[in-house]
Amino acid sequence: MHPPRQLTTERLRLRPVTVADAEALFDAYASDPQATRYLSWRTHEVVEETREFLAGAQVSWNEGSECIWALVPRGSSTPIGALGAVDTPHGVEIGYVLAPDRWGHGLMSEALGAVMSWLVSQPDIYRVWAYCAVDHVRSIKVLERSGMTYEGTLRRWVVLPNLADAPCDARVYSWVRQDT
């Protein structure tokens, strides 16, 4: 996967995350239990955890195995969230997170819309998918607005360590290229 290094929307600029984003992203969401509640990794306790993650994300981008964009409001240089896409055996998987003080303004739907537009324009991408906890209402709305369709609920499918140590049920959404 070779994504564009920058995508722009009406209110956002999406660009690859860098290690230099560590403090801003740590403050925006990585250290916030509310923001990380439904994520597949534990809330970061120190900025070094965020820095290590971002260093790995830069390597993954350069290798073409995963891309994580920082979400930066236009007219600013400080990221407020992130959106990732990774090639999996089941298609391109999407994941995202946004600073809680930015929730409820349609920013993640706007960012995901830009990424989805690029993904569906790629002729070799046949499936884009994402999951969320069954009670994560905000994420469900973002996925539905993105053009993905609810496929079903996978029982006891994913561990979300900030919720529980046992796997929880997850709703799966996807966009699938139709046969022509």
Coordinates of C-alpha atoms in Angstrom, one line a residue:
M1 CA 0.0 0.0 0.0
H2 CA 1.4 3.3 -1.0
P3 CA -0.9 6.1 0.3
P4 CA -0.6 9.8 -0.3
R5 CA 1.6 11.5 2.2
Q6 CA -1.0 14.2 2.6
L7 CA -4.7 14.4 2.4
T8 CA -6.7 17.6 3.0
T9 CA -10.3 18.2 3.9
E10 CA -12.2 21.3 4.6
R11 CA -10.9 21.5 8.2
L12 CA -8.0 19.0 8.4
R13 CA -4.7 18.1 7.0
L14 CA -3.7 14.4 7.3
R15 CA 0.0 13.7 7.1
P16 CA 2.2 10.8 8.4
V17 CA 2.8 10.8 12.1
T18 CA 6.3 11.5 13.3
V19 CA 8.2 11.0 16.5
A20 CA 8.1 14.8 16.9
D21 CA 4.3 14.4 17.4
A22 CA 4.8 12.4 20.6
E23 CA 4.1 15.1 23.2
A24 CA 1.1 16.5 21.3
L25 CA -0.5 13.1 20.8
F26 CA 0.3 12.0 24.3
D27 CA -1.6 15.1 25.6
A28 CA -4.4 14.9 23.0
Y29 CA -5.4 11.3 23.5
A30 CA -2.7 8.7 24.3
S31 CA -2.7 9.5 28.0
D32 CA -6.4 10.1 28.3
P33 CA -8.4 7.1 29.7
Q34 CA -11.6 8.4 28.1
A35 CA -10.0 8.7 24.6
T36 CA -8.3 5.3 24.9
R37 CA -11.2 3.4 26.5
Y38 CA -12.1 1.5 23.3
L39 CA -8.6 1.1 21.8
S40 CA -6.6 -2.1 21.5
W41 CA -3.7 -0.8 23.5
R42 CA -3.4 0.5 27.1
T43 CA -3.5 4.1 27.9
H44 CA 0.0 5.5 27.9
E45 CA 1.4 6.5 31.2
V46 CA 4.5 8.3 30.0
V47 CA 5.3 10.1 26.7
E48 CA 8.1 7.6 25.9
E49 CA 5.4 5.0 25.2
T50 CA 3.9 7.3 22.6
R51 CA 7.3 8.1 21.2
E52 CA 8.1 4.4 20.8
F53 CA 4.8 3.8 19.1
L54 CA 5.4 6.6 16.7
A55 CA 8.9 5.5 15.8
G56 CA 7.4 2.1 14.9
A57 CA 4.7 3.8 12.9
Q58 CA 7.3 5.7 10.9
V59 CA 9.1 2.5 10.0
S60 CA 5.8 0.8 9.0
W61 CA 4.9 3.7 6.7
N62 CA 8.3 3.6 5.0
E63 CA 8.0 -0.2 4.6
G64 CA 4.5 0.2 3.1
S65 CA 2.9 -2.2 5.7
E66 CA 0.8 0.4 7.6
C67 CA 0.1 4.0 7.3
I68 CA -0.9 6.3 10.2
W69 CA -1.9 9.8 9.5
A70 CA -1.8 12.6 12.1
L71 CA -5.0 14.7 12.0
V72 CA -4.0 18.4 12.1
P73 CA -6.5 21.2 12.0
R74 CA -5.9 23.5 9.0
G75 CA -4.0 26.6 10.1
S76 CA -2.3 24.6 13.0
S77 CA 0.7 22.4 13.3
T78 CA -0.5 20.5 16.4
P79 CA -2.1 17.1 15.8
I80 CA -5.3 16.2 17.5
G81 CA -5.8 12.6 16.5
A82 CA -4.7 9.8 14.2
L83 CA -6.1 7.5 11.6
G84 CA -4.5 4.3 10.4
A85 CA -4.9 1.9 7.6
V86 CA -3.1 -1.5 7.5
D87 CA -3.2 -4.3 4.9
T88 CA -4.5 -7.5 6.4
P89 CA -5.5 -10.9 5.0
H90 CA -9.1 -9.6 5.3
G91 CA -8.6 -6.3 3.4
V92 CA -7.5 -2.9 4.6
E93 CA -8.3 -2.4 8.3
I94 CA -9.0 1.1 9.6
G95 CA -8.5 2.4 13.1
Y96 CA -8.7 5.9 14.5
V97 CA -8.6 8.1 17.7
L98 CA -9.4 11.7 18.4
A99 CA -8.8 14.1 21.3
P100 CA -12.0 14.1 23.4
D101 CA -12.3 17.9 23.3
R102 CA -12.8 17.5 19.5
W103 CA -15.5 14.9 19.7
G104 CA -19.0 15.7 18.3
H105 CA -17.9 18.1 15.5
G106 CA -17.7 15.6 12.6
L107 CA -13.9 15.8 12.4
M108 CA -13.3 12.0 12.4
S109 CA -16.0 11.5 9.8
E110 CA -14.4 14.1 7.7
A111 CA -10.9 12.5 8.0
L112 CA -12.2 9.0 7.4
G113 CA -14.1 10.2 4.4
A114 CA -10.9 11.5 2.8
V115 CA -9.1 8.2 3.5
M116 CA -12.0 6.1 2.2
S117 CA -12.1 8.2 -1.0
W118 CA -8.5 7.4 -1.6
L119 CA -8.9 3.7 -0.7
V120 CA -11.9 3.0 -2.9
S121 CA -10.1 4.7 -5.8
Q122 CA -7.4 2.0 -5.7
P123 CA -8.4 -0.8 -8.1
D124 CA -6.5 -3.4 -6.1
I125 CA -8.4 -2.8 -2.9
Y126 CA -11.5 -4.9 -2.6
R127 CA -12.4 -4.6 1.0
V128 CA -12.0 -1.9 3.7
W129 CA -13.1 -2.8 7.2
A130 CA -13.1 -1.8 10.8
Y131 CA -14.5 -3.0 14.1
C132 CA -15.6 -1.4 17.3
A133 CA -17.0 -2.4 20.6
V134 CA -20.7 -3.1 20.5
D135 CA -21.5 -0.2 22.9
H136 CA -19.2 2.4 21.2
V137 CA -22.0 4.5 19.8
R138 CA -19.8 7.3 18.5
S139 CA -17.6 5.0 16.5
I140 CA -20.6 3.2 15.1
K141 CA -21.9 6.5 13.7
V142 CA -18.5 7.3 12.2
L143 CA -18.3 4.0 10.4
E144 CA -21.8 4.3 9.1
R145 CA -21.2 7.8 7.8
S146 CA -18.0 6.6 6.0
G147 CA -20.1 4.4 3.7
M148 CA -19.3 1.1 5.4
T149 CA -22.0 -1.4 6.1
Y150 CA -22.6 -3.3 9.3
E151 CA -21.7 -7.0 8.7
G152 CA -22.3 -8.5 12.0
T153 CA -21.1 -9.0 15.6
L154 CA -18.1 -11.1 16.4
R155 CA -18.6 -12.6 19.9
R156 CA -15.7 -12.4 22.3
W157 CA -13.5 -11.3 19.4
V158 CA -11.1 -8.6 20.7
V159 CA -9.4 -7.6 23.9
L160 CA -9.8 -3.9 24.7
P161 CA -7.4 -3.7 27.7
N162 CA -8.8 -0.5 29.0
L163 CA -12.2 -2.1 29.3
A164 CA -11.3 -5.7 30.5
D165 CA -8.7 -8.4 30.2
A166 CA -11.2 -10.7 28.5
P167 CA -12.3 -10.5 24.9
C168 CA -15.4 -8.4 24.2
D169 CA -18.0 -8.5 21.4
A170 CA -17.2 -6.3 18.4
R171 CA -19.3 -4.9 15.6
V172 CA -17.7 -5.3 12.1
Y173 CA -18.3 -2.8 9.3
S174 CA -17.0 -2.9 5.8
W175 CA -17.0 -1.4 2.3
V176 CA -16.6 -4.1 -0.4
R177 CA -15.9 -3.5 -4.1
Q178 CA -18.8 -5.0 -6.0
D179 CA -18.1 -7.5 -8.8
T180 CA -18.6 -5.8 -12.2

